[in-house]
PDB file of C-alpha atoms in Angstrom:
ATOM      1  CA  MET J  18     -85.812  82.783 139.057  1.00 49.00           C
ATOM      2  CA  PRO J  19     -83.457  80.345 137.390  1.00 52.00           C
ATOM      3  CA  ALA J  20     -80.547  79.072 139.507  1.00 51.00           C
ATOM      4  CA  LYS J  21     -77.097  80.507 138.838  1.00 52.00           C
ATOM      5  CA  ARG J  22     -74.779  78.273 136.889  1.00 53.00           C
ATOM      6  CA  HIS J  23     -71.464  77.870 138.676  1.00 53.00           C
ATOM      7  CA  LYS J  24     -68.288  77.574 136.641  1.00 59.00           C
ATOM      8  CA  LYS J  25     -66.192  74.490 137.249  1.00 68.00           C
ATOM      9  CA  TYR J  26     -62.647  75.029 138.403  1.00 68.00           C
ATOM     10  CA  LEU J  27     -59.620  72.862 139.117  1.00 68.00           C
ATOM     11  CA  SER J  28     -57.224  73.896 141.856  1.00 69.00           C
ATOM     12  CA  VAL J  29     -53.588  72.779 142.114  1.00 66.00           C
ATOM     13  CA  MET J  30     -51.838  73.250 145.446  1.00 68.00           C
ATOM     14  CA  ILE J  31     -48.012  73.526 145.537  1.00 68.00           C
ATOM     15  CA  ILE J  32     -46.625  72.792 149.014  1.00 70.00           C
ATOM     16  CA  PRO J  33     -42.851  73.064 149.607  1.00 70.00           C
ATOM     17  CA  HIS J  34     -40.935  70.533 151.706  1.00 67.00           C
ATOM     18  CA  HIS J  35     -40.517  72.902 154.627  1.00 64.00           C
ATOM     19  CA  LYS J  36     -44.364  73.065 154.769  1.00 61.00           C
ATOM     20  CA  THR J  37     -44.482  76.821 155.210  1.00 64.00           C
ATOM     21  CA  GLY J  38     -46.128  79.025 152.699  1.00 63.00           C
ATOM     22  CA  GLY J  39     -47.229  77.400 149.470  1.00 66.00           C
ATOM     23  CA  MET J  40     -49.494  78.477 146.681  1.00 71.00           C
ATOM     24  CA  THR J  41     -52.672  77.424 144.968  1.00 71.00           C
ATOM     25  CA  LEU J  42     -53.276  77.636 141.224  1.00 70.00           C
ATOM     26  CA  THR J  43     -56.872  77.638 140.050  1.00 73.00           C
ATOM     27  CA  PHE J  44     -57.852  76.873 136.461  1.00 66.00           C
ATOM     28  CA  SER J  45     -61.216  76.685 134.843  1.00 72.00           C
ATOM     29  CA  TYR J  46     -61.981  73.654 132.760  1.00 70.00           C
ATOM     30  CA  ARG J  47     -62.141  75.866 129.692  1.00 76.00           C
ATOM     31  CA  THR J  48     -58.596  77.077 130.359  1.00 77.00           C
ATOM     32  CA  LEU J  49     -57.377  73.523 130.896  1.00 74.00           C
ATOM     33  CA  ARG J  50     -58.873  72.450 127.586  1.00 79.00           C
ATOM     34  CA  LEU J  51     -57.164  75.365 125.889  1.00 83.00           C
ATOM     35  CA  LEU J  52     -53.789  74.465 127.460  1.00 80.00           C
ATOM     36  CA  LEU J  53     -54.210  70.822 126.432  1.00 83.00           C
ATOM     37  CA  LEU J  54     -54.960  71.847 122.836  1.00 85.00           C
ATOM     38  CA  LEU J  55     -51.877  74.090 122.800  1.00 86.00           C
ATOM     39  CA  ALA J  56     -49.726  71.252 124.183  1.00 84.00           C
ATOM     40  CA  LEU J  57     -51.001  68.856 121.531  1.00 87.00           C
ATOM     41  CA  PHE J  58     -50.384  71.485 118.866  1.00 86.00           C
ATOM     42  CA  PHE J  59     -46.750  72.011 119.937  1.00 86.00           C
ATOM     43  CA  ILE J  60     -46.170  68.256 120.195  1.00 89.00           C
ATOM     44  CA  GLY J  61     -47.519  67.747 116.680  1.00 86.00           C
ATOM     45  CA  LEU J  62     -45.460  70.666 115.387  1.00 86.00           C
ATOM     46  CA  THR J  63     -42.307  69.205 116.973  1.00 87.00           C
ATOM     47  CA  VAL J  64     -42.923  65.775 115.431  1.00 87.00           C
ATOM     48  CA  PHE J  65     -43.546  67.383 112.042  1.00 87.00           C
ATOM     49  CA  LEU J  66     -40.310  69.413 112.234  1.00 86.00           C
ATOM     50  CA  ILE J  67     -38.271  66.362 113.277  1.00 87.00           C
ATOM     51  CA  PHE J  68     -39.719  64.299 110.416  1.00 84.00           C
ATOM     52  CA  THR J  69     -39.106  67.111 107.914  1.00 85.00           C
ATOM     53  CA  TYR J  70     -35.526  67.546 109.139  1.00 82.00           C
ATOM     54  CA  GLY J  71     -34.927  63.816 108.797  1.00 81.00           C
ATOM     55  CA  GLN J  72     -36.153  63.860 105.207  1.00 83.00           C
ATOM     56  CA  VAL J  73     -33.951  66.842 104.358  1.00 82.00           C
ATOM     57  CA  TYR J  74     -30.930  65.166 106.034  1.00 79.00           C
ATOM     58  CA  LEU J  75     -31.439  61.933 104.052  1.00 81.00           C
ATOM     59  CA  LYS J  76     -31.731  63.857 100.785  1.00 81.00           C
ATOM     60  CA  ALA J  77     -28.569  65.804 101.614  1.00 80.00           C
ATOM     61  CA  ALA J  78     -26.692  62.573 102.395  1.00 79.00           C
ATOM     62  CA  LYS J  79     -27.846  60.991  99.118  1.00 80.00           C
ATOM     63  CA  TYR J  80     -26.804  64.130  97.251  1.00 80.00           C
ATOM     64  CA  GLU J  81     -23.351  63.967  98.854  1.00 80.00           C
ATOM     65  CA  ILE J  82     -22.955  60.305  97.844  1.00 82.00           C
ATOM     66  CA  ILE J  83     -24.036  61.044  94.270  1.00 83.00           C
ATOM     67  CA  THR J  84     -21.647  64.004  94.120  1.00 81.00           C
ATOM     68  CA  ARG J  85     -18.710  61.838  95.224  1.00 81.00           C
ATOM     69  CA  ARG J  86     -19.599  59.136  92.714  1.00 80.00           C
ATOM     70  CA  ASN J  87     -19.809  61.701  89.939  1.00 78.00           C
ATOM     71  CA  ALA J  88     -16.397  63.051  90.914  1.00 80.00           C
ATOM     72  CA  LYS J  89     -14.890  59.526  90.748  1.00 80.00           C
ATOM     73  CA  LEU J  90     -16.575  58.894  87.388  1.00 80.00           C
ATOM     74  CA  GLU J  91     -15.159  62.156  86.046  1.00 80.00           C
ATOM     75  CA  ILE J  92     -11.655  61.098  87.122  1.00 82.00           C
ATOM     76  CA  GLU J  93     -12.067  57.683  85.479  1.00 79.00           C
ATOM     77  CA  PHE J  94     -13.436  59.333  82.347  1.00 78.00           C
ATOM     78  CA  GLU J  95     -10.410  61.647  82.203  1.00 80.00           C
ATOM     79  CA  LYS J  96      -8.079  58.643  82.526  1.00 79.00           C
ATOM     80  CA  LEU J  97      -9.963  56.832  79.759  1.00 78.00           C
ATOM     81  CA  SER J  98      -9.796  59.902  77.547  1.00 77.00           C
ATOM     82  CA  LYS J  99      -6.049  60.126  78.181  1.00 78.00           C
ATOM     83  CA  VAL J 100      -5.577  56.468  77.189  1.00 76.00           C
ATOM     84  CA  LYS J 101      -7.649  57.009  74.040  1.00 78.00           C
ATOM     85  CA  SER J 102      -5.555  60.046  73.198  1.00 77.00           C
ATOM     86  CA  ASP J 103      -2.331  58.084  73.706  1.00 75.00           C
ATOM     87  CA  LEU J 104      -3.601  55.265  71.489  1.00 78.00           C
ATOM     88  CA  ALA J 105      -4.549  57.765  68.802  1.00 78.00           C
ATOM     89  CA  GLN J 106      -1.057  59.290  68.958  1.00 76.00           C
ATOM     90  CA  MET J 107       0.515  55.841  68.701  1.00 77.00           C
ATOM     91  CA  ARG J 108      -1.612  55.062  65.635  1.00 77.00           C
ATOM     92  CA  GLN J 109      -0.522  58.342  64.038  1.00 76.00           C
ATOM     93  CA  ILE J 110       3.116  57.511  64.794  1.00 74.00           C
ATOM     94  CA  GLU J 111       2.674  54.053  63.276  1.00 70.00           C
ATOM     95  CA  GLU J 112       1.175  55.527  60.103  1.00 74.00           C
ATOM     96  CA  LYS J 113       3.997  58.058  59.819  1.00 69.00           C
ATOM     97  CA  VAL J 114       6.599  55.346  60.221  1.00 64.00           C
ATOM     98  CA  LYS J 115       4.912  53.210  57.555  1.00 65.00           C
ATOM     99  CA  ASN J 116       4.698  56.167  55.172  1.00 65.00           C
ATOM    100  CA  MET J 117       8.293  57.232  55.769  1.00 61.00           C
ATOM    101  CA  LEU J 118       9.758  53.750  55.328  1.00 56.00           C
ATOM    102  CA  GLN J 119       7.329  52.916  52.494  1.00 54.00           C
ATOM    103  CA  ALA J 120       6.973  49.452  53.972  1.00 45.00           C
ATOM    104  CA  GLU J 121       4.589  48.223  51.314  1.00 44.00           C
ATOM    105  CA  LYS J 122       6.467  49.769  48.339  1.00 47.00           C
ATOM    106  CA  THR J 123      10.100  49.178  49.318  1.00 46.00           C
ATOM    107  CA  PRO J 124      12.092  47.733  46.374  1.00 46.00           C
ATOM    108  CA  PRO J 125      14.211  44.620  46.917  1.00 48.00           C
ATOM    109  CA  PHE J 126      17.417  46.701  46.987  1.00 46.00           C
ATOM    110  CA  LEU J 127      16.776  49.865  48.968  1.00 46.00           C
ATOM    111  CA  ASP J 128      18.685  52.959  47.880  1.00 49.00           C
ATOM    112  CA  LEU J 129      19.032  55.020  51.066  1.00 46.00           C
ATOM    113  CA  SER J 130      19.882  58.117  49.070  1.00 49.00           C
ATOM    114  CA  GLN J 131      16.325  58.094  47.675  1.00 50.00           C
ATOM    115  CA  ILE J 132      14.796  58.407  51.134  1.00 47.00           C
ATOM    116  CA  ASN J 133      14.741  61.995  52.290  1.00 52.00           C
ATOM    117  CA  VAL J 134      14.303  61.806  56.056  1.00 49.00           C
ATOM    118  CA  SER J 135      15.469  64.795  58.056  1.00 50.00           C
ATOM    119  CA  VAL J 136      16.329  64.991  61.747  1.00 47.00           C
ATOM    120  CA  LYS J 137      13.166  66.996  62.340  1.00 50.00           C
ATOM    121  CA  ASP J 138      11.095  64.199  60.799  1.00 50.00           C
ATOM    122  CA  THR J 139      12.619  61.618  63.146  1.00 48.00           C
ATOM    123  CA  GLU J 140      11.878  63.890  66.101  1.00 50.00           C
ATOM    124  CA  LYS J 141       8.256  64.114  64.994  1.00 51.00           C
ATOM    125  CA  ILE J 142       7.809  60.350  65.096  1.00 51.00           C
ATOM    126  CA  LYS J 143       9.459  59.952  68.499  1.00 54.00           C
ATOM    127  CA  PRO J 144       6.818  58.652  70.976  1.00 56.00           C
ATOM    128  CA  PRO J 145       5.860  61.018  73.801  1.00 57.00           C
ATOM    129  CA  SER J 146       7.736  60.406  77.043  1.00 58.00           C
ATOM    130  CA  HIS J 147       4.634  59.295  78.937  1.00 55.00           C
ATOM    131  CA  ILE J 148       3.896  56.663  76.275  1.00 55.00           C
ATOM    132  CA  THR J 149       7.478  55.406  76.485  1.00 57.00           C
ATOM    133  CA  GLU J 150       7.165  55.205  80.275  1.00 58.00           C
ATOM    134  CA  MET J 151       3.856  53.371  79.924  1.00 58.00           C
ATOM    135  CA  ILE J 152       5.389  50.771  77.591  1.00 56.00           C
ATOM    136  CA  THR J 153       8.353  50.390  79.962  1.00 57.00           C
ATOM    137  CA  ASP J 154       6.013  49.854  82.913  1.00 59.00           C
ATOM    138  CA  TRP J 155       4.053  47.232  80.972  1.00 62.00           C
ATOM    139  CA  SER J 156       7.261  45.402  80.050  1.00 73.00           C
ATOM    140  CA  GLU J 157       8.489  45.465  83.647  1.00 81.00           C
ATOM    141  CA  GLU J 158       5.139  44.205  84.973  1.00 83.00           C
ATOM    142  CA  GLU J 159       5.082  41.406  82.387  1.00 85.00           C
ATOM    143  CA  LYS J 160       8.612  40.406  83.438  1.00 87.00           C
ATOM    144  CA  ARG J 161       7.594  40.434  87.117  1.00 89.00           C
ATOM    145  CA  GLN J 162       4.524  38.290  86.436  1.00 89.00           C
ATOM    146  CA  ARG J 163       6.654  35.714  84.591  1.00 92.00           C
ATOM    147  CA  SER J 164       8.967  35.605  87.629  1.00 93.00           C
ATOM    148  CA  ILE J 165       6.201  34.471  90.015  1.00 94.00           C
ATOM    149  CA  PRO J 166       6.020  30.632  90.399  1.00 95.00           C
ATOM    150  CA  LYS J 167       2.434  30.202  89.238  1.00 92.00           C
ATOM    151  CA  ILE J 168       2.290  26.647  87.879  1.00 94.00           C
ATOM    152  CA  MET J 169       2.577  23.191  89.427  1.00 95.00           C
ATOM    153  CA  PRO J 170       6.151  22.010  88.849  1.00 96.00           C
ATOM    154  CA  THR J 171       5.088  18.436  88.025  1.00 96.00           C
ATOM    155  CA  ASN J 172       2.052  16.237  87.428  1.00 94.00           C
ATOM    156  CA  GLY J 173       1.087  14.453  90.614  1.00 94.00           C
ATOM    157  CA  TRP J 174      -0.817  14.848  93.864  1.00 95.00           C
ATOM    158  CA  ILE J 175       0.191  16.704  97.012  1.00 95.00           C
ATOM    159  CA  SER J 176       1.010  14.111  99.660  1.00 95.00           C
ATOM    160  CA  ARG J 177       2.237  16.551 102.319  1.00 96.00           C
ATOM    161  CA  GLU J 178       1.316  20.183 102.848  1.00 96.00           C
ATOM    162  CA  PHE J 179       3.393  23.185 103.898  1.00 97.00           C
ATOM    163  CA  SER J 180       3.747  23.688 107.669  1.00 95.00           C
ATOM    164  CA  SER J 181       6.060  25.215 110.262  1.00 92.00           C
ATOM    165  CA  GLU J 182       7.934  21.886 110.410  1.00 94.00           C
ATOM    166  CA  HIS J 183       7.771  21.188 106.653  1.00 95.00           C
ATOM    167  CA  LYS J 184       8.967  24.205 104.648  1.00 94.00           C
ATOM    168  CA  GLY J 185       7.478  23.088 101.344  1.00 96.00           C
ATOM    169  CA  ILE J 186       5.044  20.670  99.726  1.00 97.00           C
ATOM    170  CA  ASP J 187       5.603  17.072  98.615  1.00 97.00           C
ATOM    171  CA  ILE J 188       4.167  16.135  95.220  1.00 97.00           C
ATOM    172  CA  ALA J 189       3.913  12.377  94.792  1.00 97.00           C
ATOM    173  CA  ALA J 190       4.482  11.078  91.253  1.00 96.00           C
ATOM    174  CA  THR J 191       6.016   8.131  89.468  1.00 96.00           C
ATOM    175  CA  SER J 192       9.767   8.142  88.913  1.00 95.00           C
ATOM    176  CA  GLY J 193      10.748   9.838  85.674  1.00 95.00           C
ATOM    177  CA  THR J 194       7.824  12.283  85.643  1.00 96.00           C
ATOM    178  CA  PRO J 195       9.082  15.575  84.149  1.00 97.00           C
ATOM    179  CA  ILE J 196       9.623  18.560  86.449  1.00 97.00           C
ATOM    180  CA  PHE J 197       8.915  22.006  84.966  1.00 97.00           C
ATOM    181  CA  THR J 198      10.248  25.358  86.054  1.00 96.00           C
ATOM    182  CA  PRO J 199       7.264  27.324  87.450  1.00 96.00           C
ATOM    183  CA  ALA J 200       8.611  30.738  86.385  1.00 95.00           C
ATOM    184  CA  ASP J 201      11.374  32.400  84.385  1.00 95.00           C
ATOM    185  CA  GLY J 202      14.714  32.509  86.145  1.00 96.00           C
ATOM    186  CA  GLN J 203      18.296  31.299  86.349  1.00 97.00           C
ATOM    187  CA  VAL J 204      19.746  28.150  87.907  1.00 98.00           C
ATOM    188  CA  THR J 205      21.893  28.973  90.956  1.00 97.00           C
ATOM    189  CA  PHE J 206      22.469  25.431  92.267  1.00 98.00           C
ATOM    190  CA  ALA J 207      22.387  22.040  90.564  1.00 97.00           C
ATOM    191  CA  GLY J 208      24.020  19.203  92.436  1.00 97.00           C
ATOM    192  CA  TRP J 209      23.861  16.736  95.279  1.00 97.00           C
ATOM    193  CA  ASP J 210      22.460  17.381  98.761  1.00 97.00           C
ATOM    194  CA  SER J 211      22.779  14.835 101.589  1.00 95.00           C
ATOM    195  CA  LEU J 212      19.113  15.290 102.527  1.00 96.00           C
ATOM    196  CA  TYR J 213      17.389  16.099  99.222  1.00 97.00           C
ATOM    197  CA  GLY J 214      19.585  14.061  96.857  1.00 97.00           C
ATOM    198  CA  HIS J 215      19.705  15.526  93.348  1.00 97.00           C
ATOM    199  CA  TYR J 216      18.827  19.117  94.225  1.00 98.00           C
ATOM    200  CA  LEU J 217      18.055  22.199  92.159  1.00 97.00           C
ATOM    201  CA  ILE J 218      17.635  25.896  93.041  1.00 98.00           C
ATOM    202  CA  ILE J 219      16.354  28.571  90.642  1.00 98.00           C
ATOM    203  CA  ASP J 220      16.491  32.331  91.257  1.00 97.00           C
ATOM    204  CA  HIS J 221      13.525  34.074  89.605  1.00 96.00           C
ATOM    205  CA  GLY J 222      14.295  37.613  90.702  1.00 93.00           C
ATOM    206  CA  TYR J 223      11.962  39.936  92.592  1.00 93.00           C
ATOM    207  CA  GLY J 224      12.829  38.008  95.769  1.00 95.00           C
ATOM    208  CA  PHE J 225      11.568  34.595  94.525  1.00 97.00           C
ATOM    209  CA  THR J 226      13.601  31.375  94.551  1.00 98.00           C
ATOM    210  CA  THR J 227      12.349  27.809  94.086  1.00 98.00           C
ATOM    211  CA  HIS J 228      13.908  24.550  95.361  1.00 98.00           C
ATOM    212  CA  PHE J 229      13.463  21.038  93.931  1.00 98.00           C
ATOM    213  CA  GLY J 230      14.567  17.954  95.871  1.00 98.00           C
ATOM    214  CA  HIS J 231      14.751  14.131  95.518  1.00 97.00           C
ATOM    215  CA  CYS J 232      15.083  14.331  91.711  1.00 97.00           C
ATOM    216  CA  SER J 233      16.217  11.281  89.759  1.00 96.00           C
ATOM    217  CA  ALA J 234      18.164  13.416  87.252  1.00 96.00           C
ATOM    218  CA  LEU J 235      18.883  17.098  86.553  1.00 97.00           C
ATOM    219  CA  LEU J 236      18.762  18.524  83.018  1.00 96.00           C
ATOM    220  CA  VAL J 237      20.185  22.017  83.668  1.00 96.00           C
ATOM    221  CA  LYS J 238      23.431  23.385  85.045  1.00 96.00           C
ATOM    222  CA  VAL J 239      24.341  26.356  87.228  1.00 97.00           C
ATOM    223  CA  GLY J 240      23.973  29.641  85.351  1.00 96.00           C
ATOM    224  CA  ALA J 241      21.508  28.316  82.793  1.00 96.00           C
ATOM    225  CA  PRO J 242      18.527  30.602  82.060  1.00 96.00           C
ATOM    226  CA  VAL J 243      15.173  28.839  82.190  1.00 96.00           C
ATOM    227  CA  ARG J 244      11.672  29.748  81.042  1.00 95.00           C
ATOM    228  CA  ARG J 245       8.354  28.885  82.652  1.00 93.00           C
ATOM    229  CA  GLY J 246       7.219  25.415  81.530  1.00 93.00           C
ATOM    230  CA  GLU J 247      10.707  24.220  80.575  1.00 96.00           C
ATOM    231  CA  ILE J 248      11.651  20.680  81.702  1.00 96.00           C
ATOM    232  CA  ILE J 249      14.518  20.957  84.195  1.00 97.00           C
ATOM    233  CA  ALA J 250      14.596  17.554  85.951  1.00 97.00           C
ATOM    234  CA  PHE J 251      12.731  14.310  86.630  1.00 97.00           C
ATOM    235  CA  VAL J 252      10.924  13.065  89.736  1.00 97.00           C
ATOM    236  CA  GLY J 253      12.837  10.492  91.769  1.00 97.00           C
ATOM    237  CA  SER J 254      13.590   9.267  95.265  1.00 96.00           C
ATOM    238  CA  SER J 255      17.193  10.344  95.761  1.00 96.00           C
ATOM    239  CA  GLY J 256      18.545  11.430  99.137  1.00 95.00           C
ATOM    240  CA  LYS J 257      16.582  10.638 102.290  1.00 95.00           C
ATOM    241  CA  SER J 258      13.249   9.726 100.724  1.00 94.00           C
ATOM    242  CA  THR J 259      10.702   6.985 101.380  1.00 91.00           C
ATOM    243  CA  GLY J 260       9.298   6.976  97.853  1.00 94.00           C
ATOM    244  CA  PRO J 261       9.300   8.840  94.528  1.00 97.00           C
ATOM    245  CA  HIS J 262       8.104  12.418  94.946  1.00 97.00           C
ATOM    246  CA  LEU J 263       9.184  16.022  94.430  1.00 98.00           C
ATOM    247  CA  HIS J 264       9.949  18.157  97.459  1.00 97.00           C
ATOM    248  CA  TYR J 265       9.070  21.675  96.230  1.00 98.00           C
ATOM    249  CA  GLN J 266       9.865  24.865  98.128  1.00 98.00           C
ATOM    250  CA  VAL J 267       9.281  28.564  97.427  1.00 97.00           C
ATOM    251  CA  TYR J 268      11.228  31.312  99.162  1.00 97.00           C
ATOM    252  CA  LEU J 269      10.311  34.997  99.101  1.00 96.00           C
ATOM    253  CA  ASN J 270      13.028  37.344 100.322  1.00 95.00           C
ATOM    254  CA  ASP J 271      14.834  34.350 101.887  1.00 95.00           C
ATOM    255  CA  LEU J 272      11.746  33.287 103.875  1.00 96.00           C
ATOM    256  CA  PRO J 273       9.867  30.020 103.141  1.00 97.00           C
ATOM    257  CA  VAL J 274       6.262  30.512 101.977  1.00 97.00           C
ATOM    258  CA  ASP J 275       3.469  28.125 101.042  1.00 96.00           C
ATOM    259  CA  PRO J 276       3.827  27.427  97.278  1.00 96.00           C
ATOM    260  CA  ARG J 277       0.079  26.811  96.951  1.00 94.00           C
ATOM    261  CA  GLN J 278      -0.705  30.500  97.488  1.00 94.00           C
ATOM    262  CA  TYR J 279       0.987  31.331  94.187  1.00 93.00           C
ATOM    263  CA  ILE J 280      -0.111  28.371  92.081  1.00 91.00           C
ATOM    264  CA  ILE J 281      -2.969  29.449  89.812  1.00 82.00           C
ATOM    265  CA  ASP J 282      -3.956  26.000  88.482  1.00 63.00           C
ATOM    266  CA  LYS J 283      -4.018  23.841  91.647  1.00 48.00           C
TER     267      LYS J 283
END
């Protein structure tokens, strides 16, 4: 008779620390293989779910970014459309004004009685309030920009920089070199200073003032309005100076600042 085939088993003994009792778990090799396959299956399923979730999360994040960008583009497009609409209205107003005043057909001696312009017509050509505000804002910004000291006040080279001990910059140049006002403003001081010699101060508004020392001669007086690029004095060595140069200072809200941070063409 053929010998009986014995099944192979694996026993696992669990013994507690107090060493009383305990239990033994017996598994056949077939069962162990089945449990191993199930474990591998669940591990693979978990990895697959994590990977899938990661892909979905990345797509959702990209979608959110695209949505925000689209929202910003829509806002910018609305602003652009509004500007285009305002420009179109301004062109219409310009055409109406030209037609009403007959700019191209006006006779040498204009008879006002021949022009029939009613109050309602003048109200029609009045610019919308938001356009008027826009033009006012542009004018104010242009005025502010012309009040910032953006240009070098004279032709020369900087021989000493701004520091905590030196509240301005020294621009070395030959005597008689013209000094220009770096921004629009009004002269508030033009006279003699024991330290800086022939000395000039200009108030530009918006908190800016500029100071010019060691000049050889001053060309403007107190109260005179000046425009950017206008010649206001000449380089010299007056006062306590070791050689011809311009001592140039910029104050913002009564505090000294480095002039170089505002000069565009250094």
